[in-house]
mmCIF file of C-alpha atoms and ligand atoms in Angstrom:
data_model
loop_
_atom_site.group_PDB
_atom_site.id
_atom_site.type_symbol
_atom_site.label_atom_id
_atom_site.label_comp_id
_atom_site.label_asym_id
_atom_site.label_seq_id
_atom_site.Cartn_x
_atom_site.Cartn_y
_atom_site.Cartn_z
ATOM 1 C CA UNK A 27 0.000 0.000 0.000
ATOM 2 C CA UNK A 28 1.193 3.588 -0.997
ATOM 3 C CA UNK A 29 2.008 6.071 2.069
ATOM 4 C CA UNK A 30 -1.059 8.121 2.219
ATOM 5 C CA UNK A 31 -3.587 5.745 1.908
ATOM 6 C CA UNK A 32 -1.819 3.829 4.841
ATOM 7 C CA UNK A 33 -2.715 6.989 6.648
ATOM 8 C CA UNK A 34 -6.219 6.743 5.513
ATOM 9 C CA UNK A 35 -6.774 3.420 6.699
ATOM 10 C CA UNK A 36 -5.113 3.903 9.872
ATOM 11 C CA UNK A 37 -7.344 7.082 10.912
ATOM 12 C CA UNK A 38 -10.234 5.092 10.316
ATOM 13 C CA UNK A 39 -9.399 2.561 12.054
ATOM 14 C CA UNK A 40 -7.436 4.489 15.313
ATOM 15 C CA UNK A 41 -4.516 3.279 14.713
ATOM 16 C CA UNK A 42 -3.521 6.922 14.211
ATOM 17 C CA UNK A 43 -5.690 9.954 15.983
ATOM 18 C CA UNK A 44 -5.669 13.476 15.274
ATOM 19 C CA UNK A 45 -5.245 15.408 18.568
ATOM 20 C CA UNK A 46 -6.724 19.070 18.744
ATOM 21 C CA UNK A 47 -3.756 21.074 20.221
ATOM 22 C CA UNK A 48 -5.663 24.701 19.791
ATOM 23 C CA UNK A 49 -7.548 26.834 22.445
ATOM 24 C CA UNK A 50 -10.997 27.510 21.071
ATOM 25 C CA UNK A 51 -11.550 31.538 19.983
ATOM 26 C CA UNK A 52 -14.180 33.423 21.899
ATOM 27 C CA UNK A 53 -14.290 36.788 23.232
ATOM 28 C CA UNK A 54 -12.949 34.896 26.641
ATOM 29 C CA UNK A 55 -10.133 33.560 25.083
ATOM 30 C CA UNK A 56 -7.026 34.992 27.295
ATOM 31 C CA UNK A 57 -4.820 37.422 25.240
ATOM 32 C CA UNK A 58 -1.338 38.726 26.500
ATOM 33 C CA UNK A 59 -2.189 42.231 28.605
ATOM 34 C CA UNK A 60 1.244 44.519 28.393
ATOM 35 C CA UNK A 61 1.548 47.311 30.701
ATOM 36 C CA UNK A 62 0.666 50.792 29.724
ATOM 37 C CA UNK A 63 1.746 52.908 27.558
ATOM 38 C CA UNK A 64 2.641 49.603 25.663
ATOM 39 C CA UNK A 65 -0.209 49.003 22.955
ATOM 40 C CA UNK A 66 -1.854 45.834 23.679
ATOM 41 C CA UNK A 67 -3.883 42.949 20.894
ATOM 42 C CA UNK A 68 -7.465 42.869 20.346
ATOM 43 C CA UNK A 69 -9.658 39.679 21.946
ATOM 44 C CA UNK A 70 -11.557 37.692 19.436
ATOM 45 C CA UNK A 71 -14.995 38.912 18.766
ATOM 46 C CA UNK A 72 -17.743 37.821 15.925
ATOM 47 C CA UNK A 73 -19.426 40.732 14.454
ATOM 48 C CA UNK A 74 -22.641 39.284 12.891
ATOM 49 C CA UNK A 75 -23.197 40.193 9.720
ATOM 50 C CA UNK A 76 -26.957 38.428 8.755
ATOM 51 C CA UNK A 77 -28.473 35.439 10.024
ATOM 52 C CA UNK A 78 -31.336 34.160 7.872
ATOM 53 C CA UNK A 79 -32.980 37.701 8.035
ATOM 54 C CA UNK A 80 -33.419 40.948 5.972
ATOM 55 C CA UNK A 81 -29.602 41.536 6.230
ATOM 56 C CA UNK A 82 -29.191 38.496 4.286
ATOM 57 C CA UNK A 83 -32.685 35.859 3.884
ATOM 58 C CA UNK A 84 -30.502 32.964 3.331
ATOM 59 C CA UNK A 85 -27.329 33.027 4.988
ATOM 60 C CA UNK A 86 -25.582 33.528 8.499
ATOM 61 C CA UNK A 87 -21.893 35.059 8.745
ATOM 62 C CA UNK A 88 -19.916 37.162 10.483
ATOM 63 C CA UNK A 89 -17.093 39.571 10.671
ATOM 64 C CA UNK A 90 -14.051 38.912 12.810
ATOM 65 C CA UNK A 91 -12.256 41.175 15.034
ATOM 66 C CA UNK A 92 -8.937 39.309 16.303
ATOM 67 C CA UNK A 93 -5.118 39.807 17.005
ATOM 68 C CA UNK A 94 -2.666 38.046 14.974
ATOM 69 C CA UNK A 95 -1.554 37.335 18.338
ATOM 70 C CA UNK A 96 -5.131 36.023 20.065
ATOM 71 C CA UNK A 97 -5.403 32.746 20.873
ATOM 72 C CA UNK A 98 -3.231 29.705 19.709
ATOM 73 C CA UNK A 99 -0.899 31.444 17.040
ATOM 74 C CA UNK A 100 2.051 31.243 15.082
ATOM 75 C CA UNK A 101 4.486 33.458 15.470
ATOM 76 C CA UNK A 102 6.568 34.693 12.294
ATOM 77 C CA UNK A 103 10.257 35.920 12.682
ATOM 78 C CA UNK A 104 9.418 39.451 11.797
ATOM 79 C CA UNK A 105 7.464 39.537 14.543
ATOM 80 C CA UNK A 106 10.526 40.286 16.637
ATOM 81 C CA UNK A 107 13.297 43.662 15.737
ATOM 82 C CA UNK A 108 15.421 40.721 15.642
ATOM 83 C CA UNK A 109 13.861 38.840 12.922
ATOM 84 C CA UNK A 110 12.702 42.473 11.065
ATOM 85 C CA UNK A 111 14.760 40.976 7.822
ATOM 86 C CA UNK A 112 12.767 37.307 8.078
ATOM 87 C CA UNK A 113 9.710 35.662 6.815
ATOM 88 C CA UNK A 114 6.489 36.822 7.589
ATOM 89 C CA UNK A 115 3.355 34.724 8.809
ATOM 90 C CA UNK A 116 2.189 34.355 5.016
ATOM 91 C CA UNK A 117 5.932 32.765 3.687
ATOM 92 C CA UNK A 118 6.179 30.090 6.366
ATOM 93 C CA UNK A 119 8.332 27.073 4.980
ATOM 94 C CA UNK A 120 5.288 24.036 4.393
ATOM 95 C CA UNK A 121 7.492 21.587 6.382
ATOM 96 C CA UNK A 122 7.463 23.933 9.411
ATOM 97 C CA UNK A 123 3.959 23.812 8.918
ATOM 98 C CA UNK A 124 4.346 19.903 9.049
ATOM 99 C CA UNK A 125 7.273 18.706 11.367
ATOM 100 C CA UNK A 126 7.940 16.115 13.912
ATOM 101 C CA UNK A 127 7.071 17.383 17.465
ATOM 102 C CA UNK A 128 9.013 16.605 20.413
ATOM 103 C CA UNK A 129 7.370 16.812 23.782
ATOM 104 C CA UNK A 130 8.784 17.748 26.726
ATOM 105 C CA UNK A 131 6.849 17.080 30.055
ATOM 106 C CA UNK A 132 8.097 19.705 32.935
ATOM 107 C CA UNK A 133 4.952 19.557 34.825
ATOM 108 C CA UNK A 134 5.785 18.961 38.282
ATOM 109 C CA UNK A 135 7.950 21.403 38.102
ATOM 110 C CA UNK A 136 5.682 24.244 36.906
ATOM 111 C CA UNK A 137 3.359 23.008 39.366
ATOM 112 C CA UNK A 138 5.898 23.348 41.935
ATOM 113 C CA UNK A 139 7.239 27.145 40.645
ATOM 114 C CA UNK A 140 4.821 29.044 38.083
ATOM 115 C CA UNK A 141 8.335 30.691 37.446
ATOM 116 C CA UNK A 142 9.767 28.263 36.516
ATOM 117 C CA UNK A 143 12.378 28.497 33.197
ATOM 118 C CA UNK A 144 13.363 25.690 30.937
ATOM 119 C CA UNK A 145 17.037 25.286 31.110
ATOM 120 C CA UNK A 146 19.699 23.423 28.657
ATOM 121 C CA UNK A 147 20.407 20.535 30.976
ATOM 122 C CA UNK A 148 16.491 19.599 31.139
ATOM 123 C CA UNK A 149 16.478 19.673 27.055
ATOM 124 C CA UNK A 150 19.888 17.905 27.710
ATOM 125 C CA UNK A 151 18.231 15.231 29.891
ATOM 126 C CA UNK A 152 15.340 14.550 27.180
ATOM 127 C CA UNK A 153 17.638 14.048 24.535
ATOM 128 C CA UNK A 154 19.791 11.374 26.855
ATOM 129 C CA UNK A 155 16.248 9.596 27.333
ATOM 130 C CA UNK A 156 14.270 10.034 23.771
ATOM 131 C CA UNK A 157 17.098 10.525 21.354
ATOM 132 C CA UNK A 158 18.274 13.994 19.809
ATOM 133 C CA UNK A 159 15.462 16.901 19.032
ATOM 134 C CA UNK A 160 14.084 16.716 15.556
ATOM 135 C CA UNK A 161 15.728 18.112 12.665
ATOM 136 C CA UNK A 162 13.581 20.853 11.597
ATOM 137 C CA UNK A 163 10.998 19.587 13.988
ATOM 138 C CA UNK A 164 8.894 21.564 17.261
ATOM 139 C CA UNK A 165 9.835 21.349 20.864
ATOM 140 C CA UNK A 166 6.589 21.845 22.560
ATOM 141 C CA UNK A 167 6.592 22.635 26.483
ATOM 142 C CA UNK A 168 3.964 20.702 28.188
ATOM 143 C CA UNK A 169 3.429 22.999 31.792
ATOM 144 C CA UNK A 170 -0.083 21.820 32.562
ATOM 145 C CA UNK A 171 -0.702 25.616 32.602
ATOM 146 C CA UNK A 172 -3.533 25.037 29.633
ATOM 147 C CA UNK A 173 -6.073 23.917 32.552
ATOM 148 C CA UNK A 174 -6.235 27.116 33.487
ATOM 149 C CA UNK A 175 -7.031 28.094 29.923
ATOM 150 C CA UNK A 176 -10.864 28.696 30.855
ATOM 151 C CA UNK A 177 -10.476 31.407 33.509
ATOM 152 C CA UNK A 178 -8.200 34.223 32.258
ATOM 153 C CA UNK A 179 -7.204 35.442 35.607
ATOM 154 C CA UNK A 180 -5.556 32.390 36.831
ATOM 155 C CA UNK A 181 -4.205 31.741 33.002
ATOM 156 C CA UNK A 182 -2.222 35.570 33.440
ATOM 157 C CA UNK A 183 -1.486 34.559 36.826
ATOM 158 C CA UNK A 184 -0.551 38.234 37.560
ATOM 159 C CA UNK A 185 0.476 40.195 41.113
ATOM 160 C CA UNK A 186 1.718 43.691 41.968
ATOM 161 C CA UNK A 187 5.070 42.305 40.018
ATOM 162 C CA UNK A 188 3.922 41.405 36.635
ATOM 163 C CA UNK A 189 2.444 37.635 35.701
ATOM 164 C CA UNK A 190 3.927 34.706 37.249
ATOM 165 C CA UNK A 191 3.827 31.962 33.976
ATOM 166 C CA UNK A 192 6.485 29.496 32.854
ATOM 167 C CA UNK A 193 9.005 29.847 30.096
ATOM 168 C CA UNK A 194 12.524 29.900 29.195
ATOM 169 C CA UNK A 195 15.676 30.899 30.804
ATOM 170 C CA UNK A 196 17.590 33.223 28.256
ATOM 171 C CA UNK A 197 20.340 30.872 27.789
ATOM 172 C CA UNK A 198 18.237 28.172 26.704
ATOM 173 C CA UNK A 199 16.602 30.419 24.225
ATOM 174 C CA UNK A 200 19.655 31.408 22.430
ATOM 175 C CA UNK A 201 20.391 27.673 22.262
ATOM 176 C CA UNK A 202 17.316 26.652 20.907
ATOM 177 C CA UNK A 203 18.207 28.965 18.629
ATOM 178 C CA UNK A 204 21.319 29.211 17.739
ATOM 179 C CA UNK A 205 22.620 25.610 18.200
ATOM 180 C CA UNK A 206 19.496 23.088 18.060
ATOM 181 C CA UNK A 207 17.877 22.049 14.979
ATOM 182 C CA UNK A 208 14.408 22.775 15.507
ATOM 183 C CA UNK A 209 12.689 25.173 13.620
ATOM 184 C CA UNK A 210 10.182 26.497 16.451
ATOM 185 C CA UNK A 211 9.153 26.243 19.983
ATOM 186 C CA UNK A 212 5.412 25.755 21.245
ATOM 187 C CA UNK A 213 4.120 26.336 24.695
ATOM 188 C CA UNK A 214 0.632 26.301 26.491
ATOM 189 C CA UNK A 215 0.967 30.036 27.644
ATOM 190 C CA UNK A 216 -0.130 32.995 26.312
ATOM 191 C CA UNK A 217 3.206 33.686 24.568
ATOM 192 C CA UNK A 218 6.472 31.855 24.216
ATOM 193 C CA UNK A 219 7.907 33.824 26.761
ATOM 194 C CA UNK A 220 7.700 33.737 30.620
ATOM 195 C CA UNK A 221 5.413 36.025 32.470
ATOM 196 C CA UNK A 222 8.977 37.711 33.960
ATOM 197 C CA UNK A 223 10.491 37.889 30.602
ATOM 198 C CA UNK A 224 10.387 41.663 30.311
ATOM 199 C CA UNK A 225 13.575 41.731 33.503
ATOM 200 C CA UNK A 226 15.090 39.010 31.244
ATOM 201 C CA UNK A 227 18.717 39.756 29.612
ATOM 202 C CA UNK A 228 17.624 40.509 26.827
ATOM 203 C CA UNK A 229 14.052 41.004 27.368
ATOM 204 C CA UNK A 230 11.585 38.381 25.642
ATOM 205 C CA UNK A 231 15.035 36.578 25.275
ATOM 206 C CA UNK A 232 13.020 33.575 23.647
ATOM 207 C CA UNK A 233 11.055 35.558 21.227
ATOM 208 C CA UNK A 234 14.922 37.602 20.420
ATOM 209 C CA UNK A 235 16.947 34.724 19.885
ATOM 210 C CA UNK A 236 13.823 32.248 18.253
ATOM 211 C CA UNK A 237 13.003 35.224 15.863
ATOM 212 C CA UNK A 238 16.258 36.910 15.634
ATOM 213 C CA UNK A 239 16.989 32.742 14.111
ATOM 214 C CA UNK A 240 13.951 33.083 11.592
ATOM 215 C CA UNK A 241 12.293 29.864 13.775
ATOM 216 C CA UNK A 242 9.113 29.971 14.706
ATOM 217 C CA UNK A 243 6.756 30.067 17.806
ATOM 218 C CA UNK A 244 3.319 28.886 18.846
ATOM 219 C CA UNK A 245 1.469 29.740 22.434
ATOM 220 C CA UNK A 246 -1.828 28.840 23.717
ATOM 221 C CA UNK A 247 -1.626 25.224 22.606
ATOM 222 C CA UNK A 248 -4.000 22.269 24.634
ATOM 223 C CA UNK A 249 -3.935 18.579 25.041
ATOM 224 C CA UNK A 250 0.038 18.330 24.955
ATOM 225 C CA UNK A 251 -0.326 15.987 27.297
ATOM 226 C CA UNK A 252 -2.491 13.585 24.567
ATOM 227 C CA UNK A 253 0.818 13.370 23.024
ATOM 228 C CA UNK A 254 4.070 10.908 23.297
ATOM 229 C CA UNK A 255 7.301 12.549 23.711
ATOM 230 C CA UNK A 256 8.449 11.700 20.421
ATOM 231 C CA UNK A 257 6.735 10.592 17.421
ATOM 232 C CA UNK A 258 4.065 13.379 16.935
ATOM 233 C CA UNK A 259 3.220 15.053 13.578
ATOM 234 C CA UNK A 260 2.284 18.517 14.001
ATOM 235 C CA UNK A 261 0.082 20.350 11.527
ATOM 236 C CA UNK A 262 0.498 23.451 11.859
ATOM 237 C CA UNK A 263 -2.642 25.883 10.084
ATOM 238 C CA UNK A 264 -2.358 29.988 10.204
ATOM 239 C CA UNK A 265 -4.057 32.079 7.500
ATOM 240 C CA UNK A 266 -1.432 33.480 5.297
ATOM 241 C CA UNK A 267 -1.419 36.902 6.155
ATOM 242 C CA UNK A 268 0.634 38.819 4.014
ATOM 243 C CA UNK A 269 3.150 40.914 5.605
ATOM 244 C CA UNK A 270 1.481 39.748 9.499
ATOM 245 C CA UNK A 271 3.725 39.040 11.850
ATOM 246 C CA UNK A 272 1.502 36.012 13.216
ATOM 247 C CA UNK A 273 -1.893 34.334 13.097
ATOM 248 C CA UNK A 274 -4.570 32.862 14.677
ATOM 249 C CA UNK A 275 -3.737 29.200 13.785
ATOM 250 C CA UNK A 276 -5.575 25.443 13.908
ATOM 251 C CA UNK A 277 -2.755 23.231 15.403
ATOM 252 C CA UNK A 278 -3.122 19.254 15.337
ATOM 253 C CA UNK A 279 -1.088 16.479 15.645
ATOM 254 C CA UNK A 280 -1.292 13.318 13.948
ATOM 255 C CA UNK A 281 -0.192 10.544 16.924
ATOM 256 C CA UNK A 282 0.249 6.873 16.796
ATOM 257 C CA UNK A 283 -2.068 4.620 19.144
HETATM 258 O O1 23J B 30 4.081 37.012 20.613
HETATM 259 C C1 23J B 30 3.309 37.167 21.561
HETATM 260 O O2 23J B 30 2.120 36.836 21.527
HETATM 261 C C2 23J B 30 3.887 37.711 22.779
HETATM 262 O O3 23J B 30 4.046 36.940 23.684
HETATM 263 C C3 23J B 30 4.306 39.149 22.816
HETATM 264 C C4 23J B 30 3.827 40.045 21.874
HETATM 265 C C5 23J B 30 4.235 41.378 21.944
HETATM 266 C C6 23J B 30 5.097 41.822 22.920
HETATM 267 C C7 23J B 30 5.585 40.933 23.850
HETATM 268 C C8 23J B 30 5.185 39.602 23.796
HETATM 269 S S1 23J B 30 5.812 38.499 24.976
HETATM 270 MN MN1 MN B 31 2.677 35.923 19.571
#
């Protein structure tokens, strides 16, 4: 049998299940609040156009307010100053769009410190146990911070200091950057960097050095823990906004059962 009807067959019979990996969008989907006089995104709102009425007998639709930046989203490298000379959101490479996805499970240890920062040595310690990270493929951060994802206060986790959310330490950024052959990083909170990433040398090191790389980044993402550690296909779906320096984006992975 030829490769993609193999696929076929094994959807419909489980063998292999597509996992939904993207945070519905509402007007209550969480969006990243900066501090003023920083401009901030737009939530998601439907602005209804007709449904079955005088504005339009037959048909129901809508216009949509959103962020490129609302939701589960892609991040393009011109995005960042760093990445002002990369791709944007409308020219991203088809096999970034569909790579390999590595998993890494940290938990316990965001449930232990909502601070906390992925370092080298834990990427370090995957690789010893699951084999080196995919060429050209994702590392995705599972935190366990998604089940917060229905109540935005707890999901911005914010005090008198700023918001208190996981991410990664500077150093491991400009490695994943600079030195590892993925070609993005995906995490389950608002953005790909931590909450404290503003007092960060530099600040919003991951989205600098990811960006500043031309690789890739996607927040807001659910059900990481419906998938293996290795072994994952991610599908990866923004609109192709030309010149945008991100989308809105339908993100599922194809995993084997
Ligand atoms: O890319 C984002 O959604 C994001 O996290 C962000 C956007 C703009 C400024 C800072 C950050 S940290
Ligand atoms: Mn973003």
């Amino acid at each position: 049998m030829s490769v993609l009807p193999a696929v076929l067959a094994a959807l419909d019979s489980g063998a292999v299940e597509v996992v939904d990996l993207t945070t519905p969008l509402q007007e209550s989907t969480p969006i990243l609040q900066l501090p003023p006089p920083l401009a901030n995104t737009s939530p998601f709102r439907l602005e209804e156009l007709s449904r079955y009425d005088d504005r339009g007998p037959a048909w129901y639709w809508n216009d949509i307010h959103t962020g490129e930046h609302t939701g589960t989203h892609l991040d393009a490298p011109i995005h960042w100053v760093t990445g002002k000379d990369g791709l944007d959101v409308s020219q991203a490479p088809l096999r970034t769009l569909v790579a390999p996805a590595a998993v890494i499970d940290v938990t316990a240890e965001v449930a232990a410190d909502p601070d906390f920062l992925l370092q080298i040595d834990h990427v370090r310690a995957w690789e010893a146990e699951h084999g080196p990270l995919p060429d050209g493929g994702w590392l995705l951060m599972r935190s366990g911070w998604s089940a917060r994802g229905d109540d935005p206060v707890a999901f911005a986790n914010a005090d008198e200091d700023g918001p208190h959310t996981p991410g990664v330490a500077p150093e491991c950024a400009r490695w994943l950057a600079q030195e590892s052959p993925i070609t993005g990083f995906g995490t389950e909170t608002v953005g790909t960097d931590a909450g404290a990433a503003h007092g960060f040398d530099p600040p919003f090191s991951c989205h600098n050095y990811l960006m500043g790389a031309n690789k890739w980044g996607l927040t807001s993402l659910r059900n990481l823990d419906r998938l293996p550690a290795t072994g994952a296909l991610l599908i990866v779906s923004p609109l192709p906004i030309v010149g945008g320096s991100g989308s809105p984006a339908r993100v599922l992975a194809l995993v084997e059962r």
